[in-house]
Coordinates of C-alpha atoms in Angstrom, one line a residue:
M1 CA -103.7 -61.8 -55.9
S2 CA -102.0 -60.0 -58.4
I3 CA -99.3 -57.5 -57.2
M4 CA -101.3 -54.5 -58.0
T5 CA -104.4 -56.0 -56.0
A6 CA -102.1 -56.6 -53.1
T7 CA -101.5 -52.9 -53.5
L8 CA -104.3 -51.4 -53.9
R9 CA -105.2 -53.7 -51.0
M10 CA -102.4 -54.0 -48.5
L11 CA -102.2 -52.9 -45.2
L12 CA -99.9 -50.8 -43.4
I13 CA -98.9 -51.6 -39.7
F14 CA -97.3 -49.2 -37.1
I15 CA -96.1 -50.8 -34.1
I16 CA -95.5 -49.0 -30.8
L17 CA -93.6 -51.0 -28.0
G18 CA -92.2 -50.4 -24.6
Q19 CA -91.0 -47.0 -24.3
M20 CA -91.5 -45.9 -27.6
R21 CA -92.5 -42.0 -27.8
L22 CA -93.7 -42.0 -31.9
V23 CA -94.9 -43.6 -34.5
T24 CA -92.6 -44.6 -37.7
S25 CA -94.7 -42.6 -40.6
T26 CA -95.6 -44.2 -43.8
I27 CA -96.0 -42.7 -46.8
V28 CA -99.6 -43.6 -48.8
P29 CA -98.4 -45.5 -51.8
V30 CA -102.5 -44.9 -53.8
D31 CA -105.2 -42.6 -53.3
G32 CA -108.2 -44.2 -52.3
V33 CA -109.7 -45.2 -49.1
F34 CA -107.8 -45.9 -46.2
I35 CA -109.6 -47.1 -42.5
I36 CA -107.8 -46.4 -39.8
T37 CA -107.4 -48.1 -36.4
M38 CA -105.9 -46.6 -33.4
V39 CA -105.3 -47.7 -29.6
A40 CA -104.2 -45.7 -26.5
D41 CA -103.1 -47.5 -23.8
P42 CA -103.9 -46.2 -20.2
D43 CA -100.6 -47.2 -19.1
G44 CA -99.0 -44.5 -20.5
R45 CA -102.2 -41.9 -20.1
T46 CA -101.4 -42.1 -23.3
D47 CA -103.7 -40.3 -25.7
M48 CA -102.9 -40.9 -29.4
F49 CA -103.6 -37.6 -31.7
L50 CA -103.5 -38.8 -35.7
Q51 CA -101.4 -36.8 -38.6
L52 CA -101.8 -36.9 -41.5
D53 CA -98.4 -34.3 -43.2
G54 CA -97.2 -33.7 -39.7
H55 CA -100.7 -32.1 -38.8
D56 CA -102.6 -33.4 -36.7
A57 CA -106.2 -34.4 -38.6
G58 CA -108.3 -34.1 -35.5
F59 CA -108.7 -37.2 -34.8
V60 CA -107.9 -38.6 -31.3
A61 CA -107.8 -41.8 -29.2
Y62 CA -108.5 -40.9 -25.9
A63 CA -107.0 -43.0 -23.1
E64 CA -109.1 -42.3 -20.4
E65 CA -109.4 -43.9 -16.6
Y66 CA -107.6 -47.5 -17.3
V67 CA -109.6 -47.8 -20.4
I68 CA -108.2 -48.6 -23.5
A69 CA -109.9 -46.5 -26.3
G70 CA -110.3 -47.6 -29.5
L71 CA -110.5 -45.1 -32.8
T72 CA -111.3 -46.2 -36.3
V73 CA -111.9 -43.1 -38.9
G74 CA -112.5 -43.1 -42.6
L75 CA -110.8 -40.8 -45.2
Y76 CA -110.0 -40.5 -48.6
L77 CA -106.4 -39.8 -48.5
K78 CA -104.2 -38.9 -51.9
A79 CA -101.2 -40.8 -52.7
G80 CA -97.4 -39.5 -50.9
T81 CA -99.3 -37.8 -47.9
R82 CA -97.1 -39.1 -44.4
V83 CA -99.2 -40.6 -41.7
G84 CA -98.7 -41.3 -38.2
A85 CA -99.6 -40.3 -34.7
R86 CA -98.2 -38.0 -32.1
F87 CA -98.9 -38.7 -28.2
T88 CA -99.4 -37.0 -25.2
G89 CA -98.5 -37.4 -21.7
D90 CA -96.4 -40.4 -20.7
P91 CA -96.3 -43.4 -22.5
E92 CA -93.8 -45.7 -20.1
G93 CA -94.8 -48.7 -19.3
A94 CA -97.5 -48.9 -22.1
T95 CA -97.4 -52.3 -24.6
N96 CA -100.9 -52.5 -26.0
Y97 CA -101.1 -49.4 -28.4
G98 CA -100.4 -48.5 -31.9
M99 CA -102.0 -48.1 -35.8
A100 CA -103.6 -50.0 -38.8
L101 CA -104.0 -48.8 -41.6
A102 CA -106.2 -50.7 -44.9
S103 CA -106.5 -49.6 -48.6
Y104 CA -110.1 -49.6 -49.7
I105 CA -110.1 -48.8 -53.5
K106 CA -113.6 -48.9 -54.9
D107 CA -115.5 -46.9 -56.9
S108 CA -118.7 -48.1 -54.9
F109 CA -117.4 -46.4 -51.5
V110 CA -118.6 -43.3 -50.1
T111 CA -117.3 -41.1 -47.7
V112 CA -117.1 -37.7 -47.0
R113 CA -114.6 -35.6 -45.2
S114 CA -114.9 -32.4 -43.9
N115 CA -111.4 -30.9 -43.3
G116 CA -109.7 -28.4 -40.9
Y117 CA -107.0 -27.5 -43.1
S118 CA -107.1 -25.3 -46.6
S119 CA -105.5 -27.2 -49.6
S120 CA -102.0 -25.3 -49.0
Q121 CA -101.6 -26.6 -45.3
S122 CA -102.4 -30.3 -46.2
N123 CA -102.5 -32.2 -49.1
A124 CA -104.3 -35.6 -47.7
V125 CA -107.4 -33.8 -48.1
H126 CA -108.7 -31.7 -51.4
F127 CA -112.4 -31.3 -50.6
H128 CA -114.5 -29.2 -47.6
H129 CA -118.0 -30.5 -47.6
Q130 CA -118.5 -32.7 -49.2
Y131 CA -119.3 -36.5 -50.2
L132 CA -117.6 -38.4 -53.7
S133 CA -120.1 -41.3 -54.6
G134 CA -118.3 -43.4 -57.3
R135 CA -116.7 -40.4 -59.5
T136 CA -118.8 -37.8 -58.8
W137 CA -118.0 -34.6 -56.0
K138 CA -121.5 -33.7 -54.5
S139 CA -122.2 -31.2 -51.7
I140 CA -123.1 -32.8 -48.0
P141 CA -125.8 -30.2 -46.3
A142 CA -126.4 -30.6 -42.5
T143 CA -128.9 -33.4 -42.5
S144 CA -128.6 -36.0 -45.1
T145 CA -129.6 -39.5 -46.4
F146 CA -127.3 -42.0 -47.5
R147 CA -128.3 -45.2 -49.5
A148 CA -126.7 -48.2 -50.0
K149 CA -126.2 -49.4 -53.4
H150 CA -125.8 -52.6 -52.9
N151 CA -126.9 -56.2 -50.6
G152 CA -123.2 -56.5 -48.4
I153 CA -121.1 -55.6 -45.3
Y154 CA -121.1 -51.7 -44.4
W155 CA -118.5 -49.9 -41.9
V156 CA -119.2 -46.2 -41.5
S157 CA -117.9 -43.8 -39.1
A158 CA -118.2 -40.3 -37.9
R159 CA -117.1 -37.8 -35.6
P160 CA -118.4 -34.1 -34.9
D161 CA -117.0 -30.6 -34.2
C162 CA -117.2 -28.9 -31.3
G163 CA -118.0 -25.7 -32.4
S164 CA -121.2 -27.2 -34.6
G165 CA -123.0 -29.4 -31.7
D166 CA -123.1 -33.0 -31.4
V167 CA -124.3 -35.3 -34.5
S168 CA -126.4 -38.5 -34.8
L169 CA -125.9 -41.3 -36.7
N170 CA -129.0 -43.8 -37.4
V171 CA -128.1 -47.3 -39.3
G172 CA -130.3 -49.8 -39.9
G173 CA -132.5 -49.6 -37.8
G174 CA -129.6 -49.0 -34.8
L175 CA -128.9 -45.2 -33.3
F176 CA -124.9 -44.7 -32.2
N177 CA -124.0 -40.6 -31.7
V178 CA -121.5 -39.0 -31.3
F179 CA -120.3 -36.0 -29.3
C180 CA -118.8 -33.4 -27.7
N181 CA -116.7 -34.3 -24.6
G182 CA -116.2 -30.7 -23.4
D183 CA -113.5 -29.8 -26.2
K184 CA -113.6 -34.1 -26.5
A185 CA -115.1 -34.9 -30.4
I186 CA -115.8 -38.6 -29.1
S187 CA -116.0 -40.5 -32.5
A188 CA -118.3 -43.6 -33.3
S189 CA -118.5 -46.4 -35.7
G190 CA -119.7 -49.5 -36.9
A191 CA -119.9 -53.1 -39.4
F192 CA -123.3 -53.3 -40.1
Y193 CA -125.3 -55.4 -42.5
L194 CA -127.9 -53.0 -44.7
L195 CA -130.3 -54.4 -47.7
A196 CA -130.1 -52.8 -50.9
G197 CA -132.1 -49.2 -50.4
E198 CA -131.4 -49.2 -46.5
A199 CA -130.8 -45.7 -45.6
L200 CA -128.5 -44.4 -43.2
Q201 CA -129.0 -40.7 -41.9
L202 CA -126.8 -38.3 -40.6
T203 CA -128.4 -35.3 -38.1
F204 CA -126.2 -32.7 -36.7
N205 CA -128.2 -32.0 -33.8
S206 CA -127.2 -27.9 -33.9
G207 CA -128.5 -27.6 -36.7
G208 CA -125.9 -26.0 -38.1
T209 CA -123.7 -25.9 -40.9
L210 CA -120.8 -28.3 -41.3
Q211 CA -117.8 -27.1 -39.4
G212 CA -114.3 -28.2 -40.1
G213 CA -113.4 -30.6 -37.5
T214 CA -116.5 -33.0 -38.6
S215 CA -116.0 -36.3 -40.3
F216 CA -118.2 -39.0 -41.7
S217 CA -117.6 -42.4 -44.0
F218 CA -119.7 -45.3 -45.3
V219 CA -117.6 -47.9 -46.7
Y220 CA -118.9 -50.6 -48.8
L221 CA -116.7 -53.5 -47.5
E222 CA -116.9 -55.4 -50.9
G223 CA -115.4 -59.2 -50.6
N224 CA -116.6 -59.7 -47.7
Q225 CA -116.8 -63.9 -46.9
R226 CA -119.3 -63.8 -44.2
T227 CA -120.4 -60.8 -40.7
Y228 CA -121.4 -61.6 -37.5
L229 CA -124.5 -59.8 -36.4
N230 CA -125.5 -59.4 -32.7
N231 CA -128.9 -58.7 -33.0
Y232 CA -129.4 -55.3 -30.6
Q233 CA -133.0 -56.0 -30.2
H234 CA -131.6 -58.2 -27.7
A235 CA -128.4 -59.3 -26.9
A236 CA -129.0 -63.2 -27.1
Y237 CA -129.3 -63.5 -30.3
T238 CA -127.0 -63.1 -33.4
A239 CA -127.4 -62.3 -37.2
W240 CA -125.1 -63.7 -40.2
A241 CA -124.9 -62.6 -43.5
D242 CA -122.9 -64.4 -46.1
R243 CA -122.0 -62.5 -49.6
T244 CA -125.2 -63.6 -51.3
G245 CA -127.0 -60.9 -49.1
T246 CA -129.0 -64.3 -47.4
I247 CA -129.4 -63.4 -44.2
Y248 CA -130.3 -66.1 -41.5
K249 CA -131.3 -65.1 -37.5
N250 CA -131.4 -66.0 -34.9
E251 CA -127.9 -68.3 -35.5
T252 CA -125.6 -68.5 -32.2
L253 CA -122.3 -68.0 -32.4
S254 CA -120.5 -70.3 -30.3
F255 CA -121.0 -68.1 -26.9
D256 CA -121.6 -70.7 -24.0
G257 CA -122.6 -67.6 -21.7
R258 CA -119.8 -69.1 -19.7
I259 CA -116.8 -67.8 -17.6
A260 CA -113.8 -69.5 -15.5
T261 CA -113.1 -69.0 -12.2
D262 CA -110.8 -70.9 -9.5
Y263 CA -114.3 -73.0 -9.3
G264 CA -114.7 -74.3 -12.5
W265 CA -117.3 -73.3 -14.9
L266 CA -119.7 -70.6 -14.0
Y267 CA -122.9 -69.3 -15.7
N268 CA -122.4 -65.9 -16.1
P269 CA -125.0 -63.8 -18.7
T270 CA -122.9 -61.0 -18.7
Y271 CA -120.1 -62.5 -20.8
R272 CA -120.5 -63.8 -23.8
T273 CA -117.6 -65.7 -25.8
W274 CA -117.3 -65.8 -29.9
T275 CA -114.8 -68.6 -31.5
I276 CA -113.8 -67.3 -34.8
G277 CA -113.7 -70.4 -37.8
T278 CA -111.6 -68.9 -40.2
A279 CA -108.5 -67.5 -39.8
G280 CA -107.8 -63.3 -41.2
S281 CA -108.4 -59.8 -40.4
Y282 CA -111.6 -58.8 -38.9
I283 CA -112.8 -55.6 -38.5
V284 CA -115.0 -56.0 -35.2
S285 CA -117.4 -53.1 -33.5
L286 CA -119.0 -52.9 -30.6
R287 CA -121.6 -50.4 -28.1
G288 CA -122.8 -50.6 -24.8
D289 CA -126.5 -50.2 -24.2
P290 CA -126.8 -46.6 -22.5
D291 CA -130.6 -47.3 -21.5
S292 CA -129.4 -49.9 -19.2
S293 CA -126.6 -50.6 -16.7
T294 CA -124.3 -51.8 -19.4
L295 CA -122.9 -49.2 -19.8
N296 CA -119.2 -49.9 -20.0
V297 CA -118.3 -53.2 -23.0
H298 CA -114.9 -54.6 -22.7
L299 CA -113.7 -57.4 -25.5
Y300 CA -110.9 -59.4 -25.0
K301 CA -108.6 -61.7 -27.2
N302 CA -108.4 -65.6 -25.9
D303 CA -108.2 -66.8 -22.4
D304 CA -105.6 -65.0 -21.2
M305 CA -107.4 -62.0 -21.9
K306 CA -105.1 -59.5 -23.9
Y307 CA -107.5 -56.2 -24.8
V308 CA -108.8 -55.7 -28.6
F309 CA -109.8 -52.6 -27.1
A310 CA -112.7 -51.2 -24.4
W311 CA -115.6 -48.9 -24.9
Y312 CA -116.2 -46.3 -22.3
N313 CA -120.3 -45.0 -22.3
E314 CA -120.3 -40.9 -21.1
G315 CA -123.6 -39.3 -20.7
G316 CA -125.9 -42.4 -21.6
T317 CA -125.1 -41.8 -25.2
K318 CA -125.1 -45.0 -27.8
S319 CA -120.9 -44.0 -29.1
G320 CA -119.2 -47.5 -30.3
Q321 CA -116.0 -48.3 -31.9
A322 CA -114.6 -50.2 -34.2
G323 CA -111.2 -51.7 -35.3
I324 CA -109.2 -53.5 -37.9
F325 CA -108.0 -57.2 -36.3
D326 CA -106.3 -60.4 -36.8
F327 CA -107.4 -63.9 -35.7
A328 CA -106.6 -67.3 -35.6
S329 CA -109.2 -69.9 -36.5
G330 CA -110.1 -71.1 -33.0
D331 CA -109.5 -67.7 -31.2
K332 CA -112.5 -66.7 -28.6
L333 CA -113.6 -63.1 -28.4
F334 CA -115.3 -62.1 -24.9
M335 CA -117.2 -59.7 -24.3
I336 CA -117.3 -57.9 -21.2
S337 CA -119.7 -55.8 -19.0
P338 CA -116.9 -54.7 -16.7
N339 CA -119.3 -53.8 -13.6
E340 CA -120.9 -57.4 -13.8
R341 CA -124.5 -56.4 -15.0
Y342 CA -127.0 -57.8 -17.2
L343 CA -125.9 -57.2 -21.2
G344 CA -128.5 -54.7 -22.3
P345 CA -131.0 -55.5 -24.8
E346 CA -129.5 -52.8 -27.4
T347 CA -125.8 -54.0 -26.4
F348 CA -124.0 -54.4 -30.1
M349 CA -120.8 -56.1 -31.5
S350 CA -120.4 -57.1 -35.2
I351 CA -117.7 -58.9 -36.5
A352 CA -116.9 -58.7 -40.0
L353 CA -114.3 -60.7 -42.2
L354 CA -112.3 -58.2 -44.7
W355 CA -109.7 -60.7 -45.9
T356 CA -108.3 -64.4 -45.1
E357 CA -104.2 -62.9 -45.6
S358 CA -103.1 -63.0 -42.2
G359 CA -99.9 -60.8 -40.1
Y360 CA -101.8 -56.7 -41.3
A361 CA -102.8 -55.9 -37.9
F362 CA -101.4 -55.1 -34.4
I363 CA -102.3 -57.0 -31.7

């Protein structure tokens, strides 16, 4: 990999440990779309607010009810933008929170960002209610349909502005809702395999116009080697797709349906396990089934049950979360229904290998 390529694809990592109250900010080195992951630790009752050039950017990882909340967003950032975070509450004792910032410099991406700041307040985002398709800026209406240009893995995210109502996102046949819980805008994101021409639809349920805090991004993850997708029509099956666009359905990913107890291994259909084959940085997304008893889904790494993040359902909606994490060959992911209920048929989990270089993420 050349120095320039490494620079364009570099990850800028922020690590928060112990009683530190602030994330050390960093300067964006190049123009481009950045995928930003934040994780808030509820042990410190600490919400985490993304900041651009010292201003709140409208994205928050809320730490509520002992849930480690993950938030991943995609933003178009200009070189020189300072990225950081601020916290609320008392972070004393919080150890599992931090940020990862991944850069994709591609002509094939589409990203949308409706920014609440004017250009005089922040130079991080220079457009309002527009999306970037290749090199062309276009306006976006309240209901929009985007189509995949290539077979491959797409990462999507959406966030409503609580002044304009909830947002529905229909991706590849699976619906993700993002919604407002009081004055808190709940984001959703996920990784999907889409065929060329397949539609992604964004709808603002209120029928109103885009407000300043609305955000939507749609990024083609060019260069993926392989992606594993849980088939949300039935949680017991998986599918994976390789770089050529070939889709292989119903191939299991080494989940054994067992859980370790003091009395040995027991079968537990509320528990799914995936084994990582290739070491590298992955984007992971998950979502519970709001139509069944599986409202909450927790994701752990390896037998020590270290949190990756948890997804907490509110109001029966299909809100989901995604994040960028490093895994070694042989690492295991455990997806668990914490209330020990069966994983519903619309439970969703996907894991996509971004690249094989390691050491980029904060877990």
